[in-house]
């Protein structure tokens, strides 16, 4: 049993093996040395807001015009029926 304790204590104090393939701090690349990106960001289609608002305005105007025409027509038909 003393031999087992001796082996465990020997492994606890021993240094882990070092690997020569591990990069040293001088070998690692730094993000500060990479070039800054150039150009602009990708277009996402967010510049269509003006077209959407213009289209909505046209639709509202067309709906208002149709409503005006129907009411005028209805009033004209009612006037003809009361006078006729």
Short mmCIF file of C-alpha atoms in Angstrom, two decimals:
data_model
loop_
_atom_site.label_atom_id
_atom_site.label_comp_id
_atom_site.label_asym_id
_atom_site.label_seq_id
_atom_site.Cartn_x
_atom_site.Cartn_y
_atom_site.Cartn_z
CA UNK A 1 0.00 0.00 0.00
CA UNK A 2 2.93 2.34 0.65
CA UNK A 3 4.03 1.80 -2.94
CA UNK A 4 0.62 2.91 -4.21
CA UNK A 5 0.71 6.07 -2.08
CA UNK A 6 4.20 6.79 -3.27
CA UNK A 7 3.18 6.54 -6.92
CA UNK A 8 0.18 8.83 -6.44
CA UNK A 9 2.30 11.43 -4.72
CA UNK A 10 4.92 11.21 -7.46
CA UNK A 11 2.34 11.86 -10.19
CA UNK A 12 0.77 14.73 -8.26
CA UNK A 13 4.05 16.68 -8.07
CA UNK A 14 5.29 15.91 -11.56
CA UNK A 15 4.98 18.57 -14.27
CA UNK A 16 2.61 17.95 -17.18
CA UNK A 17 4.38 17.26 -20.47
CA UNK A 18 4.83 20.32 -22.64
CA UNK A 19 4.02 20.21 -26.29
CA UNK A 20 6.38 21.83 -28.76
CA UNK A 21 3.53 22.20 -31.28
CA UNK A 22 1.63 24.67 -29.06
CA UNK A 23 1.86 28.23 -30.38
CA UNK A 24 3.75 30.74 -28.31
CA UNK A 25 2.34 34.20 -27.69
CA UNK A 26 4.65 35.63 -30.36
CA UNK A 27 3.27 33.21 -32.98
CA UNK A 28 -0.43 33.97 -32.49
CA UNK A 29 -1.99 36.59 -34.73
CA UNK A 30 -3.50 39.67 -33.20
CA UNK A 31 -6.78 41.19 -34.31
CA UNK A 32 -5.13 44.60 -34.22
CA UNK A 33 -2.83 43.66 -37.08
CA UNK A 34 -5.67 42.67 -39.45
CA UNK A 35 -6.67 45.31 -42.01
CA UNK A 36 -9.84 47.31 -41.47
CA UNK A 37 -12.76 46.35 -43.73
CA UNK A 38 -13.58 48.67 -46.59
CA UNK A 39 -16.81 49.35 -48.44
CA UNK A 40 -20.36 49.60 -47.18
CA UNK A 41 -22.82 47.24 -45.62
CA UNK A 42 -25.16 45.10 -47.69
CA UNK A 43 -28.42 46.68 -48.84
CA UNK A 44 -31.40 45.24 -46.96
CA UNK A 45 -34.24 46.87 -48.86
CA UNK A 46 -35.03 49.34 -46.10
CA UNK A 47 -34.83 52.23 -48.58
CA UNK A 48 -38.24 51.27 -50.05
CA UNK A 49 -40.11 53.21 -47.36
CA UNK A 50 -40.75 56.17 -49.64
CA UNK A 51 -42.21 53.95 -52.35
CA UNK A 52 -44.44 52.19 -49.84
CA UNK A 53 -45.77 55.49 -48.48
CA UNK A 54 -46.36 56.82 -51.99
CA UNK A 55 -48.23 53.63 -52.95
CA UNK A 56 -50.35 53.81 -49.81
CA UNK A 57 -51.18 57.45 -50.57
CA UNK A 58 -52.25 56.57 -54.12
CA UNK A 59 -54.49 53.77 -52.84
CA UNK A 60 -56.10 56.03 -50.24
CA UNK A 61 -56.71 58.73 -52.85
CA UNK A 62 -58.23 56.18 -55.25
CA UNK A 63 -60.49 54.86 -52.49
CA UNK A 64 -61.57 58.38 -51.58
CA UNK A 65 -62.30 59.16 -55.23
CA UNK A 66 -64.36 55.99 -55.61
CA UNK A 67 -66.32 56.80 -52.46
CA UNK A 68 -66.99 60.32 -53.70
CA UNK A 69 -68.18 59.03 -57.09
CA UNK A 70 -70.53 56.44 -55.54
CA UNK A 71 -72.12 58.96 -53.18
CA UNK A 72 -72.58 61.50 -55.95
CA UNK A 73 -74.14 58.87 -58.16
CA UNK A 74 -76.43 57.68 -55.36
CA UNK A 75 -77.55 61.23 -54.62
CA UNK A 76 -78.25 61.82 -58.31
CA UNK A 77 -80.38 58.66 -58.52
CA UNK A 78 -82.35 59.62 -55.37
CA UNK A 79 -82.97 63.12 -56.74
CA UNK A 80 -84.31 61.67 -60.00
CA UNK A 81 -86.70 59.37 -58.13
CA UNK A 82 -88.12 62.14 -55.92
CA UNK A 83 -88.68 64.58 -58.79
CA UNK A 84 -89.85 62.09 -61.35
#
